[in-house]
Amino acid sequence: STGHDIVGMGGCFSGDDKKGAANLNAGAGPAQRCGLGAGCFWGTEKFIKYDFAQRTCNPAGEIGAGSVGFMGPKGAPSDPSYEDVCTGRTGHVEVFDFEFTGGAPYFEAMVRFFFQFHDPTTLDKQGNDRGTQYASVIYCYTPQQKEIAERVRQELQTALDSGALPNSGYLSNKVMTDIRMAADSSPYFVAERKHQDYLAQNPGGYCNHRVRFTDWVSP
């Protein structure tokens, strides 16, 4: 026995609802905001806005309004273009920035799924995409979000260290995800219109994200 519990986190998708969540329902608590960087923002948006939002096993809550764009360190150039960011000289990360309801339980489930659909062990790299703009980053808008994200990241690292997650699909066993407070970062800048909801409009478009494992291992 590894001393870990296996918690089913994947395979709980609704195959009927393809619309995603566009509105924040009453009763799920006040809306919060979050920014996630997991490589190319086309896939990050798709996997959170549609795949995660459609799961039938999520705690009460919804994904609300959001967009893809860029966040970087304080002092980074304002309103960069996609081409500017791709040079690697601006320090910005491609992110999906969005609102959600459901509070801490929903946010924690979302962070766990974030670690399932991308590889957090590859520094500034996802699949064929290489560069600082493809960093694995969670931009937190509240101290509670930061506490949850750090705890889940450590839980994942502990599982990898103990061998309790042998089929993670990751390229290494060292989690490289950075957790940052949005208040300590640059403002969020929305990317050009052509990048918004890209994979919903181009279903066969480029994406290197996938659900790498379906069971979350908890210490």
Short mmCIF file of N, CA and C in Angstrom, two decimals, residues 62-211:
data_model
loop_
_atom_site.label_atom_id
_atom_site.label_comp_id
_atom_site.label_asym_id
_atom_site.label_seq_id
_atom_site.Cartn_x
_atom_site.Cartn_y
_atom_site.Cartn_z
N GLU A 62 -19.57 27.63 -11.48
CA GLU A 62 -19.53 27.73 -12.93
C GLU A 62 -18.35 28.58 -13.38
N ILE A 63 -17.94 28.35 -14.61
CA ILE A 63 -16.99 29.21 -15.29
C ILE A 63 -17.78 30.34 -15.95
N GLY A 64 -17.36 31.57 -15.73
CA GLY A 64 -18.06 32.71 -16.29
C GLY A 64 -17.30 33.36 -17.43
N ALA A 65 -17.45 34.65 -17.56
CA ALA A 65 -16.82 35.39 -18.64
C ALA A 65 -15.31 35.32 -18.54
N GLY A 66 -14.65 35.20 -19.69
CA GLY A 66 -13.20 35.13 -19.70
C GLY A 66 -12.65 35.40 -21.08
N SER A 67 -11.34 35.47 -21.16
CA SER A 67 -10.68 35.70 -22.45
C SER A 67 -9.25 35.21 -22.35
N VAL A 68 -8.61 35.03 -23.48
CA VAL A 68 -7.20 34.68 -23.49
C VAL A 68 -6.38 35.96 -23.68
N GLY A 69 -5.21 35.96 -23.06
CA GLY A 69 -4.36 37.14 -23.14
C GLY A 69 -3.03 36.90 -22.46
N PHE A 70 -2.48 37.95 -21.88
CA PHE A 70 -1.10 37.88 -21.39
C PHE A 70 -0.96 38.54 -20.01
N MET A 71 -0.17 37.91 -19.15
CA MET A 71 0.24 38.51 -17.88
C MET A 71 1.73 38.30 -17.73
N GLY A 72 2.37 39.23 -17.05
CA GLY A 72 3.82 39.14 -16.87
C GLY A 72 4.24 39.78 -15.56
N PRO A 73 5.51 40.00 -15.39
CA PRO A 73 5.99 40.65 -14.17
C PRO A 73 5.62 42.13 -14.16
N LYS A 74 5.62 42.73 -12.99
CA LYS A 74 5.38 44.16 -12.92
C LYS A 74 6.43 44.89 -13.74
N GLY A 75 5.99 45.90 -14.47
CA GLY A 75 6.91 46.64 -15.32
C GLY A 75 7.02 46.09 -16.71
N ALA A 76 6.34 44.97 -16.99
CA ALA A 76 6.37 44.42 -18.35
C ALA A 76 5.67 45.38 -19.30
N PRO A 77 6.02 45.38 -20.58
CA PRO A 77 5.40 46.30 -21.54
C PRO A 77 3.88 46.19 -21.54
N SER A 78 3.21 47.31 -21.72
CA SER A 78 1.75 47.33 -21.73
C SER A 78 1.19 46.90 -23.08
N ASP A 79 0.05 46.22 -23.02
CA ASP A 79 -0.71 45.85 -24.20
C ASP A 79 0.15 45.25 -25.31
N PRO A 80 0.87 44.17 -25.00
CA PRO A 80 1.73 43.56 -26.02
C PRO A 80 0.91 42.83 -27.08
N SER A 81 1.44 42.72 -28.27
CA SER A 81 0.81 41.92 -29.31
C SER A 81 1.26 40.47 -29.14
N TYR A 82 0.57 39.58 -29.81
CA TYR A 82 0.95 38.17 -29.78
C TYR A 82 2.38 38.00 -30.30
N GLU A 83 2.71 38.76 -31.34
CA GLU A 83 4.06 38.68 -31.91
C GLU A 83 5.10 39.19 -30.93
N ASP A 84 4.76 40.24 -30.18
CA ASP A 84 5.69 40.75 -29.17
C ASP A 84 6.00 39.67 -28.13
N VAL A 85 4.94 39.03 -27.64
CA VAL A 85 5.10 38.01 -26.60
C VAL A 85 5.90 36.82 -27.11
N CYS A 86 5.70 36.46 -28.37
CA CYS A 86 6.40 35.30 -28.93
C CYS A 86 7.91 35.51 -29.07
N THR A 87 8.37 36.74 -28.98
CA THR A 87 9.82 36.97 -29.01
C THR A 87 10.49 36.48 -27.74
N GLY A 88 9.69 36.35 -26.66
CA GLY A 88 10.26 35.94 -25.38
C GLY A 88 10.92 37.07 -24.62
N ARG A 89 10.83 38.27 -25.15
CA ARG A 89 11.53 39.40 -24.52
C ARG A 89 10.64 40.24 -23.60
N THR A 90 9.33 40.02 -23.64
CA THR A 90 8.44 40.86 -22.83
C THR A 90 8.20 40.28 -21.43
N GLY A 91 8.43 38.97 -21.28
CA GLY A 91 8.21 38.33 -19.98
C GLY A 91 6.77 37.89 -19.74
N HIS A 92 5.90 38.08 -20.73
CA HIS A 92 4.50 37.71 -20.55
C HIS A 92 4.27 36.21 -20.74
N VAL A 93 3.21 35.72 -20.10
CA VAL A 93 2.78 34.33 -20.21
C VAL A 93 1.41 34.31 -20.87
N GLU A 94 1.18 33.35 -21.75
CA GLU A 94 -0.15 33.17 -22.34
C GLU A 94 -1.08 32.58 -21.28
N VAL A 95 -2.20 33.26 -21.02
CA VAL A 95 -3.12 32.81 -19.98
C VAL A 95 -4.57 32.87 -20.44
N PHE A 96 -5.39 32.08 -19.77
CA PHE A 96 -6.84 32.22 -19.85
C PHE A 96 -7.26 32.87 -18.54
N ASP A 97 -7.79 34.08 -18.62
CA ASP A 97 -8.20 34.84 -17.45
C ASP A 97 -9.74 34.88 -17.43
N PHE A 98 -10.35 34.54 -16.29
CA PHE A 98 -11.79 34.31 -16.29
C PHE A 98 -12.39 34.47 -14.91
N GLU A 99 -13.70 34.57 -14.88
CA GLU A 99 -14.46 34.59 -13.64
C GLU A 99 -15.02 33.19 -13.37
N PHE A 100 -15.26 32.92 -12.08
CA PHE A 100 -15.90 31.65 -11.72
C PHE A 100 -16.65 31.85 -10.41
N THR A 101 -17.61 30.99 -10.17
CA THR A 101 -18.29 30.95 -8.88
C THR A 101 -18.02 29.59 -8.25
N GLY A 102 -18.46 29.43 -7.02
CA GLY A 102 -18.29 28.15 -6.34
C GLY A 102 -17.26 28.19 -5.23
N GLY A 103 -16.54 29.31 -5.10
CA GLY A 103 -15.62 29.47 -4.00
C GLY A 103 -14.49 28.46 -3.97
N ALA A 104 -14.01 28.16 -2.75
CA ALA A 104 -12.84 27.31 -2.57
C ALA A 104 -13.01 25.90 -3.13
N PRO A 105 -14.15 25.21 -2.91
CA PRO A 105 -14.28 23.84 -3.44
C PRO A 105 -14.17 23.79 -4.96
N TYR A 106 -14.82 24.73 -5.62
CA TYR A 106 -14.78 24.74 -7.09
C TYR A 106 -13.38 25.09 -7.58
N PHE A 107 -12.74 26.06 -6.93
CA PHE A 107 -11.39 26.45 -7.33
C PHE A 107 -10.42 25.29 -7.16
N GLU A 108 -10.54 24.56 -6.05
CA GLU A 108 -9.63 23.43 -5.83
C GLU A 108 -9.83 22.35 -6.89
N ALA A 109 -11.06 22.04 -7.22
CA ALA A 109 -11.32 21.06 -8.28
C ALA A 109 -10.73 21.52 -9.60
N MET A 110 -10.81 22.82 -9.85
CA MET A 110 -10.28 23.38 -11.09
C MET A 110 -8.75 23.30 -11.13
N VAL A 111 -8.10 23.56 -10.01
CA VAL A 111 -6.64 23.47 -9.95
C VAL A 111 -6.19 22.03 -10.17
N ARG A 112 -6.91 21.09 -9.60
CA ARG A 112 -6.57 19.68 -9.81
C ARG A 112 -6.69 19.32 -11.29
N PHE A 113 -7.74 19.79 -11.94
CA PHE A 113 -7.91 19.50 -13.36
C PHE A 113 -6.83 20.19 -14.19
N PHE A 114 -6.45 21.39 -13.79
CA PHE A 114 -5.35 22.13 -14.43
C PHE A 114 -4.09 21.25 -14.49
N PHE A 115 -3.80 20.54 -13.42
CA PHE A 115 -2.63 19.67 -13.40
C PHE A 115 -2.84 18.39 -14.19
N GLN A 116 -4.07 18.07 -14.52
CA GLN A 116 -4.34 16.87 -15.31
C GLN A 116 -4.18 17.12 -16.81
N PHE A 117 -4.54 18.32 -17.29
CA PHE A 117 -4.59 18.50 -18.74
C PHE A 117 -3.32 19.10 -19.34
N HIS A 118 -2.32 19.41 -18.52
CA HIS A 118 -1.05 19.85 -19.09
C HIS A 118 0.08 19.24 -18.27
N ASP A 119 1.31 19.38 -18.75
CA ASP A 119 2.47 18.83 -18.06
C ASP A 119 3.14 19.94 -17.26
N PRO A 120 3.00 19.94 -15.94
CA PRO A 120 3.59 21.00 -15.11
C PRO A 120 5.06 20.77 -14.79
N THR A 121 5.64 19.71 -15.33
CA THR A 121 7.03 19.38 -15.01
C THR A 121 8.01 19.88 -16.06
N THR A 122 7.53 20.47 -17.13
CA THR A 122 8.42 20.95 -18.19
C THR A 122 8.50 22.47 -18.12
N LEU A 123 9.66 22.99 -17.81
CA LEU A 123 9.84 24.43 -17.62
C LEU A 123 9.72 25.16 -18.95
N ASP A 124 8.78 26.09 -19.02
CA ASP A 124 8.59 26.93 -20.21
C ASP A 124 8.45 26.09 -21.49
N LYS A 125 7.69 25.02 -21.37
CA LYS A 125 7.54 24.12 -22.52
C LYS A 125 6.28 23.29 -22.36
N GLN A 126 5.50 23.18 -23.44
CA GLN A 126 4.38 22.24 -23.52
C GLN A 126 4.41 21.61 -24.90
N GLY A 127 4.74 20.33 -24.95
CA GLY A 127 4.82 19.66 -26.23
C GLY A 127 5.86 20.31 -27.12
N ASN A 128 5.44 20.71 -28.32
CA ASN A 128 6.35 21.35 -29.26
C ASN A 128 6.55 22.83 -28.99
N ASP A 129 5.77 23.40 -28.08
CA ASP A 129 5.84 24.83 -27.79
C ASP A 129 6.91 25.10 -26.73
N ARG A 130 7.87 25.95 -27.07
CA ARG A 130 8.94 26.27 -26.15
C ARG A 130 9.07 27.78 -26.02
N GLY A 131 9.30 28.24 -24.80
CA GLY A 131 9.47 29.67 -24.56
C GLY A 131 8.81 30.08 -23.25
N THR A 132 9.24 31.21 -22.71
CA THR A 132 8.71 31.66 -21.41
C THR A 132 7.22 31.94 -21.46
N GLN A 133 6.68 32.21 -22.65
CA GLN A 133 5.24 32.48 -22.77
C GLN A 133 4.40 31.23 -22.53
N TYR A 134 5.04 30.06 -22.53
CA TYR A 134 4.34 28.80 -22.33
C TYR A 134 4.53 28.24 -20.92
N ALA A 135 4.91 29.08 -19.98
CA ALA A 135 5.14 28.64 -18.61
C ALA A 135 3.86 28.12 -17.96
N SER A 136 4.04 27.23 -17.01
CA SER A 136 2.94 26.74 -16.19
C SER A 136 2.80 27.67 -14.99
N VAL A 137 1.71 28.43 -14.96
CA VAL A 137 1.54 29.47 -13.94
C VAL A 137 0.08 29.54 -13.50
N ILE A 138 -0.12 29.75 -12.20
CA ILE A 138 -1.45 30.06 -11.68
C ILE A 138 -1.39 31.48 -11.12
N TYR A 139 -2.18 32.38 -11.70
CA TYR A 139 -2.28 33.75 -11.20
C TYR A 139 -3.48 33.82 -10.25
N CYS A 140 -3.19 34.06 -8.97
CA CYS A 140 -4.23 34.07 -7.93
C CYS A 140 -4.66 35.49 -7.63
N TYR A 141 -5.95 35.66 -7.42
CA TYR A 141 -6.51 36.98 -7.13
C TYR A 141 -6.87 37.14 -5.66
N THR A 142 -6.76 36.07 -4.86
CA THR A 142 -7.01 36.16 -3.43
C THR A 142 -5.98 35.31 -2.69
N PRO A 143 -5.69 35.63 -1.43
CA PRO A 143 -4.79 34.78 -0.64
C PRO A 143 -5.30 33.36 -0.50
N GLN A 144 -6.61 33.18 -0.42
CA GLN A 144 -7.16 31.83 -0.31
C GLN A 144 -6.86 31.02 -1.56
N GLN A 145 -6.98 31.61 -2.73
CA GLN A 145 -6.63 30.91 -3.96
C GLN A 145 -5.17 30.47 -3.92
N LYS A 146 -4.30 31.35 -3.47
CA LYS A 146 -2.87 31.02 -3.41
C LYS A 146 -2.62 29.86 -2.46
N GLU A 147 -3.28 29.87 -1.31
CA GLU A 147 -3.11 28.78 -0.34
C GLU A 147 -3.55 27.45 -0.93
N ILE A 148 -4.69 27.46 -1.61
CA ILE A 148 -5.21 26.23 -2.21
C ILE A 148 -4.28 25.74 -3.31
N ALA A 149 -3.86 26.65 -4.19
CA ALA A 149 -2.99 26.27 -5.29
C ALA A 149 -1.67 25.70 -4.79
N GLU A 150 -1.08 26.31 -3.77
CA GLU A 150 0.18 25.81 -3.22
C GLU A 150 0.00 24.45 -2.57
N ARG A 151 -1.11 24.25 -1.88
CA ARG A 151 -1.37 22.97 -1.23
C ARG A 151 -1.55 21.86 -2.26
N VAL A 152 -2.33 22.12 -3.31
CA VAL A 152 -2.56 21.11 -4.33
C VAL A 152 -1.26 20.81 -5.08
N ARG A 153 -0.47 21.85 -5.37
CA ARG A 153 0.82 21.63 -6.04
C ARG A 153 1.71 20.73 -5.19
N GLN A 154 1.76 20.97 -3.87
CA GLN A 154 2.58 20.14 -3.00
C GLN A 154 2.03 18.72 -2.92
N GLU A 155 0.73 18.59 -2.92
CA GLU A 155 0.11 17.26 -2.91
C GLU A 155 0.52 16.47 -4.14
N LEU A 156 0.51 17.14 -5.29
CA LEU A 156 0.93 16.49 -6.52
C LEU A 156 2.41 16.10 -6.45
N GLN A 157 3.25 17.01 -5.95
CA GLN A 157 4.67 16.71 -5.85
C GLN A 157 4.92 15.51 -4.93
N THR A 158 4.19 15.46 -3.82
CA THR A 158 4.33 14.34 -2.89
C THR A 158 3.94 13.02 -3.56
N ALA A 159 2.88 13.06 -4.35
CA ALA A 159 2.44 11.85 -5.06
C ALA A 159 3.49 11.40 -6.06
N LEU A 160 4.10 12.35 -6.77
CA LEU A 160 5.15 12.00 -7.74
C LEU A 160 6.38 11.46 -7.03
N ASP A 161 6.76 12.07 -5.92
CA ASP A 161 7.95 11.63 -5.19
C ASP A 161 7.78 10.21 -4.63
N SER A 162 6.57 9.89 -4.22
CA SER A 162 6.32 8.58 -3.60
C SER A 162 6.04 7.48 -4.61
N GLY A 163 5.90 7.85 -5.87
CA GLY A 163 5.58 6.85 -6.89
C GLY A 163 4.11 6.48 -6.92
N ALA A 164 3.28 7.28 -6.25
CA ALA A 164 1.86 6.98 -6.20
C ALA A 164 1.10 7.38 -7.46
N LEU A 165 1.80 8.06 -8.38
CA LEU A 165 1.17 8.46 -9.64
C LEU A 165 2.09 8.06 -10.80
N PRO A 166 2.26 6.74 -10.99
CA PRO A 166 3.24 6.26 -11.98
C PRO A 166 2.85 6.52 -13.43
N ASN A 167 1.57 6.73 -13.69
CA ASN A 167 1.11 6.92 -15.07
C ASN A 167 0.60 8.33 -15.29
N SER A 168 1.35 9.30 -14.81
CA SER A 168 0.92 10.70 -14.91
C SER A 168 0.99 11.23 -16.34
N GLY A 169 1.84 10.64 -17.15
CA GLY A 169 2.04 11.17 -18.49
C GLY A 169 2.97 12.37 -18.51
N TYR A 170 3.56 12.71 -17.36
CA TYR A 170 4.50 13.83 -17.30
C TYR A 170 5.87 13.37 -17.79
N LEU A 171 6.67 14.34 -18.24
CA LEU A 171 8.01 14.02 -18.72
C LEU A 171 9.03 13.91 -17.59
N SER A 172 8.74 14.47 -16.42
CA SER A 172 9.64 14.34 -15.28
C SER A 172 8.82 14.29 -14.00
N ASN A 173 9.48 14.26 -12.85
CA ASN A 173 8.78 14.17 -11.57
C ASN A 173 8.92 15.43 -10.73
N LYS A 174 9.37 16.52 -11.31
CA LYS A 174 9.53 17.77 -10.57
C LYS A 174 8.53 18.80 -11.08
N VAL A 175 7.56 19.17 -10.23
CA VAL A 175 6.55 20.14 -10.63
C VAL A 175 7.17 21.54 -10.69
N MET A 176 7.04 22.19 -11.83
CA MET A 176 7.66 23.49 -12.06
C MET A 176 6.65 24.64 -12.06
N THR A 177 5.41 24.37 -11.80
CA THR A 177 4.36 25.39 -11.84
C THR A 177 4.65 26.52 -10.87
N ASP A 178 4.56 27.75 -11.36
CA ASP A 178 4.75 28.93 -10.53
C ASP A 178 3.38 29.43 -10.09
N ILE A 179 3.28 29.84 -8.84
CA ILE A 179 2.03 30.38 -8.30
C ILE A 179 2.28 31.82 -7.91
N ARG A 180 1.57 32.73 -8.56
CA ARG A 180 1.82 34.16 -8.39
C ARG A 180 0.54 34.89 -8.00
N MET A 181 0.69 35.94 -7.22
CA MET A 181 -0.42 36.81 -6.94
C MET A 181 -0.57 37.79 -8.09
N ALA A 182 -1.79 37.93 -8.59
CA ALA A 182 -2.03 38.85 -9.70
C ALA A 182 -1.65 40.28 -9.32
N ALA A 183 -1.82 40.62 -8.06
CA ALA A 183 -1.50 41.97 -7.60
C ALA A 183 -0.02 42.28 -7.70
N ASP A 184 0.81 41.23 -7.72
CA ASP A 184 2.26 41.42 -7.81
C ASP A 184 2.75 41.28 -9.25
N SER A 185 1.83 41.19 -10.19
CA SER A 185 2.16 40.98 -11.59
C SER A 185 1.70 42.17 -12.43
N SER A 186 1.95 42.10 -13.72
CA SER A 186 1.47 43.14 -14.62
C SER A 186 -0.05 43.05 -14.71
N PRO A 187 -0.70 44.09 -15.21
CA PRO A 187 -2.12 43.94 -15.50
C PRO A 187 -2.32 42.84 -16.55
N TYR A 188 -3.55 42.34 -16.62
CA TYR A 188 -3.90 41.38 -17.65
C TYR A 188 -4.23 42.13 -18.94
N PHE A 189 -3.64 41.68 -20.05
CA PHE A 189 -3.89 42.29 -21.35
C PHE A 189 -4.57 41.27 -22.27
N VAL A 190 -5.72 41.64 -22.81
CA VAL A 190 -6.48 40.74 -23.69
C VAL A 190 -5.76 40.60 -25.02
N ALA A 191 -5.69 39.36 -25.52
CA ALA A 191 -5.07 39.10 -26.83
C ALA A 191 -6.02 39.50 -27.95
N GLU A 192 -5.50 39.50 -29.16
CA GLU A 192 -6.28 39.88 -30.33
C GLU A 192 -7.51 38.99 -30.50
N ARG A 193 -8.54 39.54 -31.13
CA ARG A 193 -9.82 38.85 -31.28
C ARG A 193 -9.66 37.47 -31.93
N LYS A 194 -8.75 37.33 -32.88
CA LYS A 194 -8.61 36.06 -33.60
C LYS A 194 -8.20 34.91 -32.69
N HIS A 195 -7.66 35.22 -31.51
CA HIS A 195 -7.24 34.16 -30.58
C HIS A 195 -8.35 33.75 -29.62
N GLN A 196 -9.44 34.53 -29.54
CA GLN A 196 -10.49 34.24 -28.58
C GLN A 196 -11.36 33.06 -29.03
N ASP A 197 -11.56 32.13 -28.10
CA ASP A 197 -12.40 30.95 -28.37
C ASP A 197 -11.94 30.24 -29.64
N TYR A 198 -10.63 30.19 -29.83
CA TYR A 198 -10.07 29.70 -31.09
C TYR A 198 -10.46 28.26 -31.40
N LEU A 199 -10.34 27.38 -30.42
CA LEU A 199 -10.61 25.97 -30.70
C LEU A 199 -12.10 25.67 -30.81
N ALA A 200 -12.94 26.50 -30.22
CA ALA A 200 -14.38 26.33 -30.42
C ALA A 200 -14.75 26.69 -31.86
N GLN A 201 -14.06 27.67 -32.41
CA GLN A 201 -14.32 28.09 -33.78
C GLN A 201 -13.55 27.26 -34.81
N ASN A 202 -12.48 26.64 -34.35
CA ASN A 202 -11.64 25.80 -35.22
C ASN A 202 -11.39 24.47 -34.52
N PRO A 203 -12.39 23.58 -34.50
CA PRO A 203 -12.28 22.32 -33.72
C PRO A 203 -11.08 21.47 -34.06
N GLY A 204 -10.56 21.57 -35.25
CA GLY A 204 -9.39 20.78 -35.62
C GLY A 204 -8.11 21.55 -35.47
N GLY A 205 -8.17 22.70 -34.79
CA GLY A 205 -6.99 23.55 -34.63
C GLY A 205 -5.94 22.95 -33.72
N TYR A 206 -4.78 23.56 -33.73
CA TYR A 206 -3.64 23.06 -32.97
C TYR A 206 -3.90 23.06 -31.48
N CYS A 207 -3.61 21.94 -30.84
CA CYS A 207 -3.72 21.84 -29.38
C CYS A 207 -2.90 20.65 -28.92
N ASN A 208 -2.02 20.87 -27.96
CA ASN A 208 -1.23 19.75 -27.43
C ASN A 208 -1.64 19.38 -26.00
N HIS A 209 -2.81 19.86 -25.58
CA HIS A 209 -3.31 19.49 -24.25
C HIS A 209 -4.15 18.23 -24.34
N ARG A 210 -4.15 17.48 -23.25
CA ARG A 210 -4.98 16.28 -23.14
C ARG A 210 -5.05 15.91 -21.67
N VAL A 211 -6.06 15.17 -21.29
CA VAL A 211 -6.16 14.68 -19.91
C VAL A 211 -5.18 13.53 -19.76
#
